[in-house]
Structure formats: C-alpha cells, structure tokens
C-alpha cells in the first residue's frame, strides 16, 4: 500500500536546457563532476517558487527548508531518470 507521498515523482520534469523543474516552479541546475553531481537552485526561479508556496499557505520561515528538501528530492528523481 502506498503512502501519502507515493506519487512525488510526478511533480518533476526535465527542461530542454537540462534543468529539473518541480511543479512548485522551483528549478534546479544539475552539474556533473568527477564522481559527484551538484544540484543547485536556479536563482531566477525563486520568485515563482515563493509565490506558489505562499499561495499554498506555507509560512515564509519554512520556504528555505522546503527548498532544501526539494533539492534532495531532485537528486532522487535524477537517479530514477538519468
């Protein structure tokens, strides 16, 4: 039986420029290094992310922590969708 977050991967997509986009509007830049992968937030997408999350009722002080969680989730999505 699936849990509350069983369809989390459906909120993710890959853009033509290689970035990963979450349904919240957050975009992440993926950089592959020697034996590691960096996933960084795209600064120009922060306004869309913040507007989406605030409209959902997320408290402003929780936005940064949620963005960090999304970066980790982007890494998991990338592992499933190389």
N, CA and C atoms as an extended XYZ file, in Angstrom:
246
Properties=species:S:1:pos:R:3:atomname:S:1:resname:S:1:resid:I:1 pbc="F F F"
N         0.841       -1.171        0.000 N   UNK     1
C         0.000        0.000        0.000 CA  UNK     1
C         0.891        1.239        0.000 C   UNK     1
N         0.553        2.192       -0.843 N   UNK     2
C         1.351        3.406       -0.948 CA  UNK     2
C         1.028        4.391        0.151 C   UNK     2
N         1.998        5.208        0.452 N   UNK     3
C         1.806        6.229        1.477 CA  UNK     3
C         1.359        7.552        0.869 C   UNK     3
N         1.362        8.549        1.677 N   UNK     4
C         0.904        9.879        1.294 CA  UNK     4
C         1.719       10.466        0.132 C   UNK     4
N         2.981       10.132        0.073 N   UNK     5
C         3.879       10.738       -0.919 CA  UNK     5
C         4.268        9.764       -2.032 C   UNK     5
N         3.420        8.806       -2.346 N   UNK     6
C         3.817        7.776       -3.301 CA  UNK     6
C         3.942        8.289       -4.730 C   UNK     6
N         3.317        9.387       -5.075 N   UNK     7
C         3.406        9.920       -6.438 CA  UNK     7
C         4.276       11.178       -6.510 C   UNK     7
N         5.229       11.317       -5.610 N   UNK     8
C         6.057       12.511       -5.543 CA  UNK     8
C         6.780       12.774       -6.855 C   UNK     8
N         7.154       11.727       -7.567 N   UNK     9
C         7.947       11.869       -8.786 CA  UNK     9
C         7.163       12.517       -9.926 C   UNK     9
N         5.842       12.514       -9.853 N   UNK    10
C         5.033       13.092      -10.923 CA  UNK    10
C         5.125       14.620      -10.961 C   UNK    10
N         5.594       15.232       -9.898 N   UNK    11
C         5.717       16.687       -9.834 CA  UNK    11
C         6.987       17.192      -10.517 C   UNK    11
N         7.827       16.283      -11.015 N   UNK    12
C         9.118       16.651      -11.589 CA  UNK    12
C         9.129       16.491      -13.099 C   UNK    12
N         9.919       17.355      -13.757 N   UNK    13
C        10.144       17.221      -15.192 CA  UNK    13
C        11.531       17.766      -15.514 C   UNK    13
N        12.012       17.338      -16.671 N   UNK    14
C        13.316       17.825      -17.142 CA  UNK    14
C        13.059       18.829      -18.260 C   UNK    14
N        13.671       19.987      -18.165 N   UNK    15
C        13.533       21.024      -19.180 CA  UNK    15
C        14.517       20.775      -20.326 C   UNK    15
N        14.262       21.338      -21.499 N   UNK    16
C        15.187       21.152      -22.629 CA  UNK    16
C        16.617       21.611      -22.336 C   UNK    16
N        16.780       22.570      -21.425 N   UNK    17
C        18.128       23.053      -21.088 CA  UNK    17
C        18.828       22.175      -20.045 C   UNK    17
N        18.188       21.058      -19.644 N   UNK    18
C        18.801       20.130      -18.706 CA  UNK    18
C        18.438       20.367      -17.252 C   UNK    18
N        17.774       21.451      -16.971 N   UNK    19
C        17.360       21.720      -15.592 CA  UNK    19
C        16.210       20.802      -15.198 C   UNK    19
N        16.045       20.663      -13.887 N   UNK    20
C        14.918       19.922      -13.350 CA  UNK    20
C        13.931       20.929      -12.782 C   UNK    20
N        12.648       20.749      -13.106 N   UNK    21
C        11.624       21.671      -12.608 CA  UNK    21
C        10.606       20.910      -11.771 C   UNK    21
N        10.294       21.489      -10.627 N   UNK    22
C         9.260       20.951       -9.754 CA  UNK    22
C         7.968       21.711      -10.045 C   UNK    22
N         6.836       21.093       -9.769 N   UNK    23
C         5.532       21.702      -10.012 CA  UNK    23
C         5.370       23.023       -9.258 C   UNK    23
N         6.136       23.238       -8.219 N   UNK    24
C         6.074       24.482       -7.441 CA  UNK    24
C         6.716       25.657       -8.166 C   UNK    24
N         7.392       25.388       -9.280 N   UNK    25
C         8.092       26.439      -10.004 CA  UNK    25
C         9.582       26.476       -9.710 C   UNK    25
N        10.023       25.726       -8.720 N   UNK    26
C        11.461       25.672       -8.405 CA  UNK    26
C        12.188       24.948       -9.527 C   UNK    26
N        13.319       25.496       -9.936 N   UNK    27
C        14.168       24.866      -10.944 CA  UNK    27
C        15.548       24.633      -10.358 C   UNK    27
N        16.136       23.516      -10.768 N   UNK    28
C        17.441       23.133      -10.255 CA  UNK    28
C        18.404       22.885      -11.403 C   UNK    28
N        19.610       23.403      -11.247 N   UNK    29
C        20.671       23.239      -12.231 CA  UNK    29
C        21.490       22.023      -11.817 C   UNK    29
N        21.665       21.097      -12.747 N   UNK    30
C        22.399       19.864      -12.476 CA  UNK    30
C        23.781       19.977      -13.106 C   UNK    30
N        24.825       19.801      -12.290 N   UNK    31
C        26.207       19.839      -12.760 CA  UNK    31
C        26.885       18.545      -12.357 C   UNK    31
N        27.396       17.832      -13.350 N   UNK    32
C        28.090       16.568      -13.077 CA  UNK    32
C        29.585       16.833      -12.945 C   UNK    32
N        30.146       16.350      -11.854 N   UNK    33
C        31.573       16.484      -11.620 CA  UNK    33
C        32.232       15.120      -11.651 C   UNK    33
N        33.463       15.055      -11.216 N   UNK    34
C        34.212       13.806      -11.178 CA  UNK    34
C        33.771       12.995       -9.968 C   UNK    34
N        32.818       12.095      -10.171 N   UNK    35
C        32.347       11.243       -9.093 CA  UNK    35
C        31.244       11.843       -8.241 C   UNK    35
N        30.699       12.985       -8.647 N   UNK    36
C        29.619       13.593       -7.881 CA  UNK    36
C        28.708       14.398       -8.809 C   UNK    36
N        27.539       14.724       -8.308 N   UNK    37
C        26.584       15.563       -9.032 CA  UNK    37
C        26.116       16.667       -8.095 C   UNK    37
N        26.215       17.902       -8.559 N   UNK    38
C        25.735       19.050       -7.791 CA  UNK    38
C        24.348       19.426       -8.294 C   UNK    38
N        23.459       19.726       -7.379 N   UNK    39
C        22.112       20.174       -7.711 CA  UNK    39
C        21.894       21.494       -6.989 C   UNK    39
N        21.845       22.573       -7.772 N   UNK    40
C        21.717       23.917       -7.217 CA  UNK    40
C        20.440       24.568       -7.716 C   UNK    40
N        19.838       25.381       -6.873 N   UNK    41
C        18.628       26.086       -7.266 CA  UNK    41
C        18.970       27.177       -8.280 C   UNK    41
N        18.091       27.371       -9.256 N   UNK    42
C        18.250       28.442      -10.232 CA  UNK    42
C        17.677       29.724       -9.623 C   UNK    42
N        18.499       30.729       -9.386 N   UNK    43
C        18.035       31.939       -8.691 CA  UNK    43
C        16.858       32.625       -9.372 C   UNK    43
N        16.809       32.586      -10.697 N   UNK    44
C        15.736       33.280      -11.405 CA  UNK    44
C        14.372       32.593      -11.246 C   UNK    44
N        14.354       31.382      -10.705 N   UNK    45
C        13.089       30.670      -10.497 CA  UNK    45
C        12.562       30.819       -9.071 C   UNK    45
N        13.296       31.511       -8.220 N   UNK    46
C        12.887       31.623       -6.821 CA  UNK    46
C        11.592       32.400       -6.627 C   UNK    46
N        11.364       33.428       -7.434 N   UNK    47
C        10.126       34.206       -7.282 CA  UNK    47
C         8.898       33.344       -7.552 C   UNK    47
N         8.947       32.529       -8.605 N   UNK    48
C         7.816       31.646       -8.929 CA  UNK    48
C         7.612       30.619       -7.821 C   UNK    48
N         8.707       30.065       -7.310 N   UNK    49
C         8.626       29.085       -6.223 CA  UNK    49
C         7.983       29.710       -4.979 C   UNK    49
N         8.474       30.881       -4.581 N   UNK    50
C         7.957       31.534       -3.379 CA  UNK    50
C         6.485       31.887       -3.532 C   UNK    50
N         6.092       32.397       -4.686 N   UNK    51
C         4.690       32.757       -4.910 CA  UNK    51
C         3.797       31.522       -4.818 C   UNK    51
N         4.245       30.423       -5.403 N   UNK    52
C         3.464       29.184       -5.369 CA  UNK    52
C         3.310       28.671       -3.943 C   UNK    52
N         4.394       28.619       -3.221 N   UNK    53
C         4.362       28.079       -1.862 CA  UNK    53
C         3.570       28.978       -0.906 C   UNK    53
N         3.733       30.279       -1.030 N   UNK    54
C         2.976       31.193       -0.169 CA  UNK    54
C         1.479       31.092       -0.463 C   UNK    54
N         1.122       30.908       -1.742 N   UNK    55
C        -0.291       30.746       -2.106 CA  UNK    55
C        -0.873       29.463       -1.514 C   UNK    55
N        -0.036       28.454       -1.310 N   UNK    56
C        -0.473       27.205       -0.693 CA  UNK    56
C        -0.616       27.332        0.820 C   UNK    56
N        -0.133       28.428        1.378 N   UNK    57
C        -0.243       28.633        2.819 CA  UNK    57
C         1.008       28.275        3.596 C   UNK    57
N         2.113       28.067        2.905 N   UNK    58
C         3.377       27.761        3.580 CA  UNK    58
C         3.874       29.029        4.262 C   UNK    58
N         4.294       28.898        5.486 N   UNK    59
C         4.816       30.044        6.238 CA  UNK    59
C         6.146       30.499        5.634 C   UNK    59
N         6.368       31.803        5.562 N   UNK    60
C         7.610       32.311        4.972 CA  UNK    60
C         8.878       31.721        5.592 C   UNK    60
N         8.860       31.457        6.892 N   UNK    61
C        10.061       30.926        7.536 CA  UNK    61
C        10.322       29.464        7.166 C   UNK    61
N         9.379       28.800        6.524 N   UNK    62
C         9.574       27.410        6.105 CA  UNK    62
C        10.045       27.266        4.663 C   UNK    62
N        10.091       28.361        3.906 N   UNK    63
C        10.417       28.283        2.484 CA  UNK    63
C        11.812       27.722        2.223 C   UNK    63
N        12.791       28.164        2.967 N   UNK    64
C        14.166       27.710        2.734 CA  UNK    64
C        14.313       26.213        3.014 C   UNK    64
N        13.729       25.749        4.097 N   UNK    65
C        13.825       24.326        4.436 CA  UNK    65
C        13.132       23.469        3.383 C   UNK    65
N        12.001       23.940        2.867 N   UNK    66
C        11.284       23.204        1.829 CA  UNK    66
C        12.108       23.158        0.546 C   UNK    66
N        12.826       24.228        0.246 N   UNK    67
C        13.660       24.263       -0.952 CA  UNK    67
C        14.819       23.276       -0.829 C   UNK    67
N        15.385       23.159        0.353 N   UNK    68
C        16.448       22.178        0.592 CA  UNK    68
C        15.905       20.766        0.405 C   UNK    68
N        14.698       20.513        0.917 N   UNK    69
C        14.079       19.198        0.733 CA  UNK    69
C        13.840       18.912       -0.743 C   UNK    69
N        13.423       19.918       -1.501 N   UNK    70
C        13.206       19.730       -2.933 CA  UNK    70
C        14.517       19.437       -3.659 C   UNK    70
N        15.609       20.028       -3.231 N   UNK    71
C        16.906       19.740       -3.854 CA  UNK    71
C        17.285       18.275       -3.642 C   UNK    71
N        17.042       17.755       -2.433 N   UNK    72
C        17.304       16.332       -2.179 CA  UNK    72
C        16.381       15.459       -3.023 C   UNK    72
N        15.123       15.869       -3.130 N   UNK    73
C        14.153       15.128       -3.924 CA  UNK    73
C        14.551       15.147       -5.409 C   UNK    73
N        15.087       16.254       -5.867 N   UNK    74
C        15.565       16.348       -7.254 CA  UNK    74
C        16.670       15.327       -7.504 C   UNK    74
N        17.537       15.125       -6.528 N   UNK    75
C        18.578       14.118       -6.654 CA  UNK    75
C        18.010       12.724       -6.766 C   UNK    75
N        16.986       12.423       -5.981 N   UNK    76
C        16.343       11.101       -6.068 CA  UNK    76
C        15.653       10.926       -7.421 C   UNK    76
N        15.000       11.984       -7.909 N   UNK    77
C        14.342       11.907       -9.203 CA  UNK    77
C        15.366       11.679      -10.315 C   UNK    77
N        16.494       12.348      -10.198 N   UNK    78
C        17.555       12.220      -11.201 CA  UNK    78
C        18.117       10.805      -11.225 C   UNK    78
N        18.217       10.156      -10.081 N   UNK    79
C        18.685        8.773      -10.035 CA  UNK    79
C        17.732        7.845      -10.786 C   UNK    79
N        16.445        8.110      -10.683 N   UNK    80
C        15.444        7.282      -11.365 CA  UNK    80
C        15.314        7.611      -12.847 C   UNK    80
N        15.692        8.820      -13.221 N   UNK    81
C        15.521        9.319      -14.587 CA  UNK    81
C        16.830        9.909      -15.095 C   UNK    81
N        17.829        9.073      -15.321 N   UNK    82
C        19.157        9.600      -15.722 CA  UNK    82
C        19.164       10.294      -17.064 C   UNK    82
